[in-house]
PDB file of C-alpha atoms and ligand atoms in Angstrom:
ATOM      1  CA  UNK A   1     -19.989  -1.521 113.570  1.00 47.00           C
ATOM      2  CA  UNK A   2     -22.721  -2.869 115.979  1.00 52.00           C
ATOM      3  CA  UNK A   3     -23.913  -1.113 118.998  1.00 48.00           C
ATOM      4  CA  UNK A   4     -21.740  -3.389 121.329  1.00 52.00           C
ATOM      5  CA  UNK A   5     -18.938  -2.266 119.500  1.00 54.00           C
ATOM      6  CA  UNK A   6     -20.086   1.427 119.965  1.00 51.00           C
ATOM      7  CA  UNK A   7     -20.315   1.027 123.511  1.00 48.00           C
ATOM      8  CA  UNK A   8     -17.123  -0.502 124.277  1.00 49.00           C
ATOM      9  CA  UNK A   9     -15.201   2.048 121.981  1.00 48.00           C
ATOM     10  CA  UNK A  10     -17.728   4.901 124.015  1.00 51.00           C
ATOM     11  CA  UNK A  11     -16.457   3.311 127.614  1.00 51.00           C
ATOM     12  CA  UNK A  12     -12.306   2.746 126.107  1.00 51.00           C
ATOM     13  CA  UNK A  13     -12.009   5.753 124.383  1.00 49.00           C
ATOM     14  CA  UNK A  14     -12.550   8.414 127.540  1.00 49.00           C
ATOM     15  CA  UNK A  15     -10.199   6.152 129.420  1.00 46.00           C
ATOM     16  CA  UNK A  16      -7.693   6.158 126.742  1.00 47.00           C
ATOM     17  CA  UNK A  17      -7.648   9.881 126.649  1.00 46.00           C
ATOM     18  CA  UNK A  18      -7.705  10.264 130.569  1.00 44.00           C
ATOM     19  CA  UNK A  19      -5.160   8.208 131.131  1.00 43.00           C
ATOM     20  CA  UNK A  20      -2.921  10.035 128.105  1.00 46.00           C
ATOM     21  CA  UNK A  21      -3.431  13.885 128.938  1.00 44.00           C
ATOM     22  CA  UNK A  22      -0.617  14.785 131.606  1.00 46.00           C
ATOM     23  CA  UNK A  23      -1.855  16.123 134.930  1.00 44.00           C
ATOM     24  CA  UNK A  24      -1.505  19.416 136.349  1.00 44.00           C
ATOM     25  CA  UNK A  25      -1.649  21.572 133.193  1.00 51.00           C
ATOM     26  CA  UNK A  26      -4.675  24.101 132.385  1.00 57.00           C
ATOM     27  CA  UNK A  27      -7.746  23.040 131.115  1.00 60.00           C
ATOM     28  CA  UNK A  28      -7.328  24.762 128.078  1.00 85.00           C
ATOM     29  CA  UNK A  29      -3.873  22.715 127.666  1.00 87.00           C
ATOM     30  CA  UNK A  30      -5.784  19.735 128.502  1.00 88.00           C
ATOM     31  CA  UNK A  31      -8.225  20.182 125.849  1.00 93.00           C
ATOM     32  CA  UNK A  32      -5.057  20.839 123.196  1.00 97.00           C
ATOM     33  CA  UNK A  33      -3.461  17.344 124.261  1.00 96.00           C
ATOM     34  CA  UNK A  34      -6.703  15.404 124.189  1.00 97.00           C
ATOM     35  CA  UNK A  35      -7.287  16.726 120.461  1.00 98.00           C
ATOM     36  CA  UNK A  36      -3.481  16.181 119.484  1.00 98.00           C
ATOM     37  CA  UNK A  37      -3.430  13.077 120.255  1.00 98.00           C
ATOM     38  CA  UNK A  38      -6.950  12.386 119.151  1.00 98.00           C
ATOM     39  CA  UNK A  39      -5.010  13.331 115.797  1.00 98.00           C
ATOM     40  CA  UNK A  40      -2.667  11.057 116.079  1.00 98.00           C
ATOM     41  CA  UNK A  41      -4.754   8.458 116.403  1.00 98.00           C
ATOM     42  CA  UNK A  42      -7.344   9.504 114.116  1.00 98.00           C
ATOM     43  CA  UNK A  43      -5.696  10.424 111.335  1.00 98.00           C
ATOM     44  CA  UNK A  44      -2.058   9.809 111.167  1.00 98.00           C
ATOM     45  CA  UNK A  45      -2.012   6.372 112.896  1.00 98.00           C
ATOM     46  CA  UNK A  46      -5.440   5.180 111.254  1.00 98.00           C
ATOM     47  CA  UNK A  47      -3.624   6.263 107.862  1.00 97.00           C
ATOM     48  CA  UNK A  48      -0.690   3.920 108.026  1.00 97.00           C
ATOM     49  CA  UNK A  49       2.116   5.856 109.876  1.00 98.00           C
ATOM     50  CA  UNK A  50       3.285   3.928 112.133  1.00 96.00           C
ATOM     51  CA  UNK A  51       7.415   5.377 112.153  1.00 98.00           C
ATOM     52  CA  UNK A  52       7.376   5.374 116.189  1.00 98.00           C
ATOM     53  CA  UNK A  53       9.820   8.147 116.182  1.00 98.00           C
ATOM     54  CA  UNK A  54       7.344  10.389 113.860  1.00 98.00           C
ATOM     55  CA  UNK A  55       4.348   9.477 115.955  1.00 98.00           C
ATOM     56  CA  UNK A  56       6.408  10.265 118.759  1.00 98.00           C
ATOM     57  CA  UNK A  57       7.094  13.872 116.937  1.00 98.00           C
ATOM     58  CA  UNK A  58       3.221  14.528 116.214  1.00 98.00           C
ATOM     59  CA  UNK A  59       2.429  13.247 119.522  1.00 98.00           C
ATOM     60  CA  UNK A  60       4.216  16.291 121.429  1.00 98.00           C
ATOM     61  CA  UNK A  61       4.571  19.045 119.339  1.00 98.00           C
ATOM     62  CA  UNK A  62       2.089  21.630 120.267  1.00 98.00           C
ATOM     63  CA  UNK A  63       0.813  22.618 116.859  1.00 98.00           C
ATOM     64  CA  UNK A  64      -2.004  25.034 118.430  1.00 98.00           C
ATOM     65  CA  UNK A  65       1.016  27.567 119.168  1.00 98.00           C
ATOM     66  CA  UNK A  66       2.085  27.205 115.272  1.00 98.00           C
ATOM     67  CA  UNK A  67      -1.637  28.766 114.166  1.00 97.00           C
ATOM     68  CA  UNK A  68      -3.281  32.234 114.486  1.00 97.00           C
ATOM     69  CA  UNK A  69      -4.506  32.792 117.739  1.00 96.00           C
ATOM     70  CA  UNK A  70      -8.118  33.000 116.393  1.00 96.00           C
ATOM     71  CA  UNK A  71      -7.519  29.253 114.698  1.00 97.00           C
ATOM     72  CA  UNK A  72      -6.058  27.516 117.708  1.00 97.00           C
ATOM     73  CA  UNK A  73      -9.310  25.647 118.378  1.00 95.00           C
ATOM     74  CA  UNK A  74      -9.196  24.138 114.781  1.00 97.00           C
ATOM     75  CA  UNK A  75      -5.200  23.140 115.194  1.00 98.00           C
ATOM     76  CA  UNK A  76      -5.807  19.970 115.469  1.00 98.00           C
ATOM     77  CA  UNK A  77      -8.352  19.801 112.604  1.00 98.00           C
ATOM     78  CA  UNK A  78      -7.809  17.163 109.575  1.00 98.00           C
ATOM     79  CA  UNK A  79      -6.993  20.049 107.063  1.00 97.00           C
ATOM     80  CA  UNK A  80      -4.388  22.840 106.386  1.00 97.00           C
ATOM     81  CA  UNK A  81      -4.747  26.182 107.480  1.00 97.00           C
ATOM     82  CA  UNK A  82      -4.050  29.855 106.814  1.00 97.00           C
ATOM     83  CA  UNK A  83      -0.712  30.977 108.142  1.00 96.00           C
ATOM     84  CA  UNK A  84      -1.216  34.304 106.882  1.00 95.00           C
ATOM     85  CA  UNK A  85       0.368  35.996 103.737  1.00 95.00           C
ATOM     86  CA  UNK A  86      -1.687  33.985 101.252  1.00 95.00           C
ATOM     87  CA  UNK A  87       0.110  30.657 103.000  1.00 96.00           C
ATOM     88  CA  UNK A  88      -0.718  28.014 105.048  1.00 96.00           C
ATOM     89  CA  UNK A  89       0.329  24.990 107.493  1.00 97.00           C
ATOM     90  CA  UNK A  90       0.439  21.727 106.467  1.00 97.00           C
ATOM     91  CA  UNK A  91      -2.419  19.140 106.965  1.00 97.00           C
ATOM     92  CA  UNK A  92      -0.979  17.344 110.086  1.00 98.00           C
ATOM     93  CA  UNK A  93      -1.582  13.753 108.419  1.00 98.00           C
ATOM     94  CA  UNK A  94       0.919  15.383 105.309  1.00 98.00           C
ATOM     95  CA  UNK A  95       3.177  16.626 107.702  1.00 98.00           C
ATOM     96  CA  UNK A  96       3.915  12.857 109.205  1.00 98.00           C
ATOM     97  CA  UNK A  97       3.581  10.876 106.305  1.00 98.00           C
ATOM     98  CA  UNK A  98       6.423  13.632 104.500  1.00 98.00           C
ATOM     99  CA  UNK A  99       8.541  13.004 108.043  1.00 98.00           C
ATOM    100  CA  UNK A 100       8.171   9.361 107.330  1.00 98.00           C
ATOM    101  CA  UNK A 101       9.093   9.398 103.671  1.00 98.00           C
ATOM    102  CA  UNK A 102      12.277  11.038 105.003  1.00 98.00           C
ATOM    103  CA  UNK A 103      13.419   7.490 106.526  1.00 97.00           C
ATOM    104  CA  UNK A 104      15.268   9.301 109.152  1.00 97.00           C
ATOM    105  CA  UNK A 105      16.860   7.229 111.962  1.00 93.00           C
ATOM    106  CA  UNK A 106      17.590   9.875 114.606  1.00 89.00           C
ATOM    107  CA  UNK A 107      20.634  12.190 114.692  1.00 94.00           C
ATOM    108  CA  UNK A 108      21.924  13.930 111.648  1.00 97.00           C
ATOM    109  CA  UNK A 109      20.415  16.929 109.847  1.00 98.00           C
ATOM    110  CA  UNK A 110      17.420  17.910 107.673  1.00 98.00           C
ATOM    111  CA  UNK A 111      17.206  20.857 104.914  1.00 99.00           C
ATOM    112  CA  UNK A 112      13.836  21.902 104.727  1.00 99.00           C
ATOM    113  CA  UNK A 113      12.778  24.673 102.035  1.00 98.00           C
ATOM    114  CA  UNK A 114       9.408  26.116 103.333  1.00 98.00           C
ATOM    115  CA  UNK A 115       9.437  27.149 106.647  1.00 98.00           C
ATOM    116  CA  UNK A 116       6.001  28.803 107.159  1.00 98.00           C
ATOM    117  CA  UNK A 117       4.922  28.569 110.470  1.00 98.00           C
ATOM    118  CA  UNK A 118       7.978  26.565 111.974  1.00 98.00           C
ATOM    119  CA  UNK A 119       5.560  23.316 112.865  1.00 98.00           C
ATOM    120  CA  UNK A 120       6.857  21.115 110.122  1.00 98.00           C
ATOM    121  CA  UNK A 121      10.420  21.864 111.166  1.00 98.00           C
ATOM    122  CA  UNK A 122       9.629  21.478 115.086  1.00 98.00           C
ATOM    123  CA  UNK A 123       8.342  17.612 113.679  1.00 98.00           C
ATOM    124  CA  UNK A 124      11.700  17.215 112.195  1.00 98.00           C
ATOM    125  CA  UNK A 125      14.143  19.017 115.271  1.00 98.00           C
ATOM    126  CA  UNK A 126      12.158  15.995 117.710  1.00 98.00           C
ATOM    127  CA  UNK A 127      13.819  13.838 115.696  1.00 98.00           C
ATOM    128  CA  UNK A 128      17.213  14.697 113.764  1.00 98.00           C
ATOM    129  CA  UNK A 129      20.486  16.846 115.377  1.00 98.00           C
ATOM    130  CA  UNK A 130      19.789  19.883 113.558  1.00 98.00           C
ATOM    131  CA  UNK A 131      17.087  21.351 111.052  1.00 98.00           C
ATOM    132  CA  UNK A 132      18.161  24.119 108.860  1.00 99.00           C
ATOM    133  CA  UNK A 133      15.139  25.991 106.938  1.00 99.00           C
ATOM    134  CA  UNK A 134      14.552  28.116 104.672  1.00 98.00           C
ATOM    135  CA  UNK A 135      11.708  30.714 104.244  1.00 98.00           C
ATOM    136  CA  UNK A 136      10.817  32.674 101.441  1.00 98.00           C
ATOM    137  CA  UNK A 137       9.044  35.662 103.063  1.00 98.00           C
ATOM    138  CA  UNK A 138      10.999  36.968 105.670  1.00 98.00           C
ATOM    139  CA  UNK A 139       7.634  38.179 108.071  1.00 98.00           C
ATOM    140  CA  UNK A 140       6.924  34.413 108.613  1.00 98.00           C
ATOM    141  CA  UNK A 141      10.431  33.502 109.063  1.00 98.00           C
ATOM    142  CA  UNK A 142      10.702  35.906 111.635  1.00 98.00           C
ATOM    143  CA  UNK A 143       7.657  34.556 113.028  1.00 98.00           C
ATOM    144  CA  UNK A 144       8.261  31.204 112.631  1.00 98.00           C
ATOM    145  CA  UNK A 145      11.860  31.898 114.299  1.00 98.00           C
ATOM    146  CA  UNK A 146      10.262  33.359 117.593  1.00 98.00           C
ATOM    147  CA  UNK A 147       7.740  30.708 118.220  1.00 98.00           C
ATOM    148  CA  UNK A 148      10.505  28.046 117.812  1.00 98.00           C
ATOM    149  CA  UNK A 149      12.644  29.849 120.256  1.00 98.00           C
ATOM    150  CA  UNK A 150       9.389  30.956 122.907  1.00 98.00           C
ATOM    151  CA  UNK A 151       8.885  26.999 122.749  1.00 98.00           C
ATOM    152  CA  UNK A 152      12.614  26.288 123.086  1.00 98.00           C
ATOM    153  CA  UNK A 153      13.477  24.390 120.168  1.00 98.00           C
ATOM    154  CA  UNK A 154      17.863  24.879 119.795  1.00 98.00           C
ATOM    155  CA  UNK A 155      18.489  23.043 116.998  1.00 98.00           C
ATOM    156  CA  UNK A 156      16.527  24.651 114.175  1.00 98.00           C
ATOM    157  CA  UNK A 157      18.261  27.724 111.830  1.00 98.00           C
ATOM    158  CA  UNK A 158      15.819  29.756 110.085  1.00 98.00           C
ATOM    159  CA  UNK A 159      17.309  31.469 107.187  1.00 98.00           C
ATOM    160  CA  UNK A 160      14.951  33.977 104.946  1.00 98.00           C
ATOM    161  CA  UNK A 161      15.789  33.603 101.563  1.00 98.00           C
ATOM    162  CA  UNK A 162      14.875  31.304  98.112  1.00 98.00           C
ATOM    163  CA  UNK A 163      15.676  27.801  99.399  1.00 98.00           C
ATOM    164  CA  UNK A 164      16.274  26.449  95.611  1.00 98.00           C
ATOM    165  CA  UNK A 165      19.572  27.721  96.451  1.00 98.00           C
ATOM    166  CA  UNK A 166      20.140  25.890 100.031  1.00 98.00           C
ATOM    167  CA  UNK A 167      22.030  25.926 102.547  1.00 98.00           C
ATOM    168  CA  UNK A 168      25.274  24.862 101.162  1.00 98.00           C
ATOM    169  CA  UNK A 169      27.215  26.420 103.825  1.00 98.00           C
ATOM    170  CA  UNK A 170      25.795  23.130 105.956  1.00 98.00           C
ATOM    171  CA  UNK A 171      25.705  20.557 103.448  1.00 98.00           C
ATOM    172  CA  UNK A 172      25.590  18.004 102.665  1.00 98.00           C
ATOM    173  CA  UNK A 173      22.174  16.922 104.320  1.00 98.00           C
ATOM    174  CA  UNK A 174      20.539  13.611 105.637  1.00 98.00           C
ATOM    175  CA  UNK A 175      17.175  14.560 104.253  1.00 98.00           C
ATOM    176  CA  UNK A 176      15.717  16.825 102.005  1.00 99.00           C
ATOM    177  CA  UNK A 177      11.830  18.153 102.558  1.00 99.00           C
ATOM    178  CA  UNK A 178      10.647  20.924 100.038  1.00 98.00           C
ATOM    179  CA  UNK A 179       7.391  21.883 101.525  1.00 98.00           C
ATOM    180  CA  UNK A 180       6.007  23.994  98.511  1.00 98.00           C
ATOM    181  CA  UNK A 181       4.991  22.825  94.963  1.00 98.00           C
ATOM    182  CA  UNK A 182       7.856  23.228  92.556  1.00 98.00           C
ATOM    183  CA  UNK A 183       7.641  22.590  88.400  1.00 97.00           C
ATOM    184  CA  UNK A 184      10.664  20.748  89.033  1.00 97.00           C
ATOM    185  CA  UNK A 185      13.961  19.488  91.430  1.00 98.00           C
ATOM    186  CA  UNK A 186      16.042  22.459  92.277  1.00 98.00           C
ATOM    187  CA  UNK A 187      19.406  21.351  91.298  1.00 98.00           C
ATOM    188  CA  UNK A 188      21.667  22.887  93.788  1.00 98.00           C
ATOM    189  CA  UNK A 189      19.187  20.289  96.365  1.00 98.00           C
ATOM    190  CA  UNK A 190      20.300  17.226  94.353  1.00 98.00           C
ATOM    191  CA  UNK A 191      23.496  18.105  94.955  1.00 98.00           C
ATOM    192  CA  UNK A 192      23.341  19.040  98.748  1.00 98.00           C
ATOM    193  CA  UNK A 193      21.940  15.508  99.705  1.00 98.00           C
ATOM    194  CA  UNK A 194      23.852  12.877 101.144  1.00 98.00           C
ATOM    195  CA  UNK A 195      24.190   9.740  98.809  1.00 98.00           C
ATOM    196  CA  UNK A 196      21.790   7.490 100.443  1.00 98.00           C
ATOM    197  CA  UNK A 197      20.040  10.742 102.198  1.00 98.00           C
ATOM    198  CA  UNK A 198      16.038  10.835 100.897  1.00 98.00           C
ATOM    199  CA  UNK A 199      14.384  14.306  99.308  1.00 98.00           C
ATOM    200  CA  UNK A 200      10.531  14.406  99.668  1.00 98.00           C
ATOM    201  CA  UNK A 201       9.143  17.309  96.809  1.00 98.00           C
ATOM    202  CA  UNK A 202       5.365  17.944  96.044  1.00 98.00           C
ATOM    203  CA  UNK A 203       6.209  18.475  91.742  1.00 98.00           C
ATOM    204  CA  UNK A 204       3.478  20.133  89.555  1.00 97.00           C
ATOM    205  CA  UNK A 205       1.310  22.467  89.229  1.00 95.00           C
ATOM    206  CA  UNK A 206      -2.762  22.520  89.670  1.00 91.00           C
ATOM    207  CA  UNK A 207      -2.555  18.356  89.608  1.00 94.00           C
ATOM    208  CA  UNK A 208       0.976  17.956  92.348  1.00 97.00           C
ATOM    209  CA  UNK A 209       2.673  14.817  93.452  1.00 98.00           C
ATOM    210  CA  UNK A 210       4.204  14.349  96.472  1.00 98.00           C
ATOM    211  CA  UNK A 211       7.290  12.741  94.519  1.00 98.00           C
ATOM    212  CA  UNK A 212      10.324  10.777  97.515  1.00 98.00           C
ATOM    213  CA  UNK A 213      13.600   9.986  96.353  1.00 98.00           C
ATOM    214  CA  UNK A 214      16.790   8.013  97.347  1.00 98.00           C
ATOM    215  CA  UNK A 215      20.130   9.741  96.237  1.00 98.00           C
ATOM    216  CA  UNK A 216      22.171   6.841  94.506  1.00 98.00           C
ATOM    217  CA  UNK A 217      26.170   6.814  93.610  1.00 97.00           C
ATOM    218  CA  UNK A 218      23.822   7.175  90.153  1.00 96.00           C
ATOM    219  CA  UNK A 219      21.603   9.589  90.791  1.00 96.00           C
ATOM    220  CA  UNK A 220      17.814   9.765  92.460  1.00 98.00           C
ATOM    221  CA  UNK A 221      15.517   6.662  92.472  1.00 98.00           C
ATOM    222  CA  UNK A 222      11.948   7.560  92.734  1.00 98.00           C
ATOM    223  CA  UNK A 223      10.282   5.600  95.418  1.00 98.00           C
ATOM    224  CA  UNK A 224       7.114   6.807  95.935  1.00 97.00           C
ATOM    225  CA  UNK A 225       4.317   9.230  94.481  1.00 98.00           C
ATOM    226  CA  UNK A 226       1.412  10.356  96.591  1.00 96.00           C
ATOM    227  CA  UNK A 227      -1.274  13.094  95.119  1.00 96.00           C
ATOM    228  CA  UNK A 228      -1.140  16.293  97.381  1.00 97.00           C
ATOM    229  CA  UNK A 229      -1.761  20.019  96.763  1.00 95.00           C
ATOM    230  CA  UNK A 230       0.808  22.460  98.051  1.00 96.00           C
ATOM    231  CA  UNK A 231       1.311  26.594  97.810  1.00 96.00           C
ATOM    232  CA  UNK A 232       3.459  27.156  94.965  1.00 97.00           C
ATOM    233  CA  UNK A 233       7.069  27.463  95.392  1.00 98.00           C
ATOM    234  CA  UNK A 234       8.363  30.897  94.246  1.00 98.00           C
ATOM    235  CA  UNK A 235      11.199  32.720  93.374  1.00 98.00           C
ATOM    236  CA  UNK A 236      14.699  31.378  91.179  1.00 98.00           C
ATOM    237  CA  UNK A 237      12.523  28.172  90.080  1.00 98.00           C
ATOM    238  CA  UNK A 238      10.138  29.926  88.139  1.00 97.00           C
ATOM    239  CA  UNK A 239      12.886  31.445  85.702  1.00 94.00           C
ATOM    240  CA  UNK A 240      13.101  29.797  82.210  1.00 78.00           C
ATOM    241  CA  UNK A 241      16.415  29.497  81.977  1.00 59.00           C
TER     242      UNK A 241
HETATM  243  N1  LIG B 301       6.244  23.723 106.271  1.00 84.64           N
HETATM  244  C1  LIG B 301       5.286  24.759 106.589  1.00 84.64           C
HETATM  245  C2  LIG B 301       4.217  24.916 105.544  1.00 84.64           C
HETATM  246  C3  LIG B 301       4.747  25.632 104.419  1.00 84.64           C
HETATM  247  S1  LIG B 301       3.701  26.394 103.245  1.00 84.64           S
HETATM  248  C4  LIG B 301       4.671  24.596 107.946  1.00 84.64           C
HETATM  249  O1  LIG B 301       4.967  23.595 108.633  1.00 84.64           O
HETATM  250  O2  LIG B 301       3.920  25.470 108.344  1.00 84.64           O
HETATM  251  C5  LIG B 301       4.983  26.713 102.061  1.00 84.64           C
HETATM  252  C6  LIG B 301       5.921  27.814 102.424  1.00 84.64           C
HETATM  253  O3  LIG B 301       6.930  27.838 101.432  1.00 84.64           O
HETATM  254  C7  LIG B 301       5.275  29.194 102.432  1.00 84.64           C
HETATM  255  O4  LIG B 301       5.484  29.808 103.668  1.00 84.64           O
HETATM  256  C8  LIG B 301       6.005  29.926 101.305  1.00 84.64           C
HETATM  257  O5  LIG B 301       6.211  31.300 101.565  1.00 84.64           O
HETATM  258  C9  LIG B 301       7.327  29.173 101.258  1.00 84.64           C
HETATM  259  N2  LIG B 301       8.073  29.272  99.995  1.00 84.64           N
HETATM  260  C10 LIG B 301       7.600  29.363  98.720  1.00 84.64           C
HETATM  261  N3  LIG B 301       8.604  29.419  97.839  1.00 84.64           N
HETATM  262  C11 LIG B 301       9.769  29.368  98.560  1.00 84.64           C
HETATM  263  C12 LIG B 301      11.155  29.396  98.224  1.00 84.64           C
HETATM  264  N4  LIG B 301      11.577  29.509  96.968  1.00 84.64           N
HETATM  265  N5  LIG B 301      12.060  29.319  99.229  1.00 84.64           N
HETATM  266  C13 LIG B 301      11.660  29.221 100.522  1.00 84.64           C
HETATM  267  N6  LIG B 301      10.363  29.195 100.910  1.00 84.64           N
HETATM  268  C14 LIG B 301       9.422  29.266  99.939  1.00 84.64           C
END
């Protein structure tokens, strides 16, 4: 890139962001929308998402109110971060391109197993009917469960509990999205998917891919593999059976 170029990105790029951040809210507001979408651009955009409803999604959910108070000024960093009990929230560029693997076309409903901080599942309630998720540790489903309602999200269940079960009460689902590393597809998942519906599954252990399937009349069809590294998912699917 050439100094022209420089300059004209230097004299666009303020203008871009001026022009994007709504008026009247506080400057410390301001500062979160200029970074989010910054993000957006940056690194979801720049990455190769382009889903206009999950750009959409990243572009107004406020993911500095999904972090620790004292990590709100790195929310809209290019990196996870700690949640708290040993956990943490999704890089935001993993947390669209998983929302895109889902293929979702609006409406309908989304199991996710991994509720942590509630952001991920916020992404997914901006653009399906309902989100049901399911949370391991029942502090941060609590938690998770009052920021979603403080920011007024309706149409998200949080259940606390071992998600390789699922929700079967609600099933079957459009989408699947298992947001912690597993050795392997919980079963009773497979089987609460719509044929058609998509599952998105970090598999493995140290070395994890981010593994998305389509549910066919013959079973799932592995579309794509991305390398990722997730917490490790607990509970029932670490039992030899
Ligand atoms: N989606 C989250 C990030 C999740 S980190 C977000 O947007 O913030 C993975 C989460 O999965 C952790 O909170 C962990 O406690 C939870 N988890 C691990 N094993 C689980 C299980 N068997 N059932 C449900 N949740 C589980």
């Amino acid at each position: 890139m050439n100094t022209r170029h420089m300059f004209i990105i230097g004299m666009v790029f303020p203008f871009v962001l001026f022009v994007l951040v709504p008026a009247g809210c506080s400057s410390g507001e301001k500062d979160y929308a200029r970074n989010r979408e910054r993000m957006v651009v940056g690194q979801i955009a720049a990455r190769g998402v382009h889903d206009a409803r999950v750009i959409a999604a990243m572009r107004k959910v406020p993911r500095h109110r999904f972090v620790p108070p004292e990590l709100r000024s790195a929310a809209y960093a290019d990196s996870p971060l700690p949640i708290g009990s040993g956990q943490t929230i999704s890089q935001p560029y993993i947390v669209a391109l998983m929302t895109e693997s889902l293929g979702l076309t609006g409406g309908g409903k989304v199991l996710e197993i991994g509720t942590g901080s509630g952001y991920q599942a916020a992404v997914l309630a901006e653009i399906v009917d309902t989100v049901y998720t399911i949370e391991i540790l029942s502090e941060l489903a609590e938690r998770a469960r009052a920021i979603l309602d403080t920011l007024g999200y309706r149409n998200i269940h949080v259940r606390a509990g071992d998600g390789y079960f699922g929700w079967p009460e609600k099933a079957p689902f459009d989408g699947v999205i298992v947001t912690a590393a597993a050795p392997r597809i919980p079963e009773p998942l497979i089987a609460q998917l719509k044929v058609g519906g998509r599952i998105v599954i970090p598999v493995g252990d140290y070395e994890q891919d981010l593994e998305i399937y389509k549910k066919t009349a013959a079973g799932l069809e592995l579309l794509s593999t991305v390398p990722v590294r997730f917490v490790p998912m607990k509970g029932k699917i670490r039992e030899s059976n």
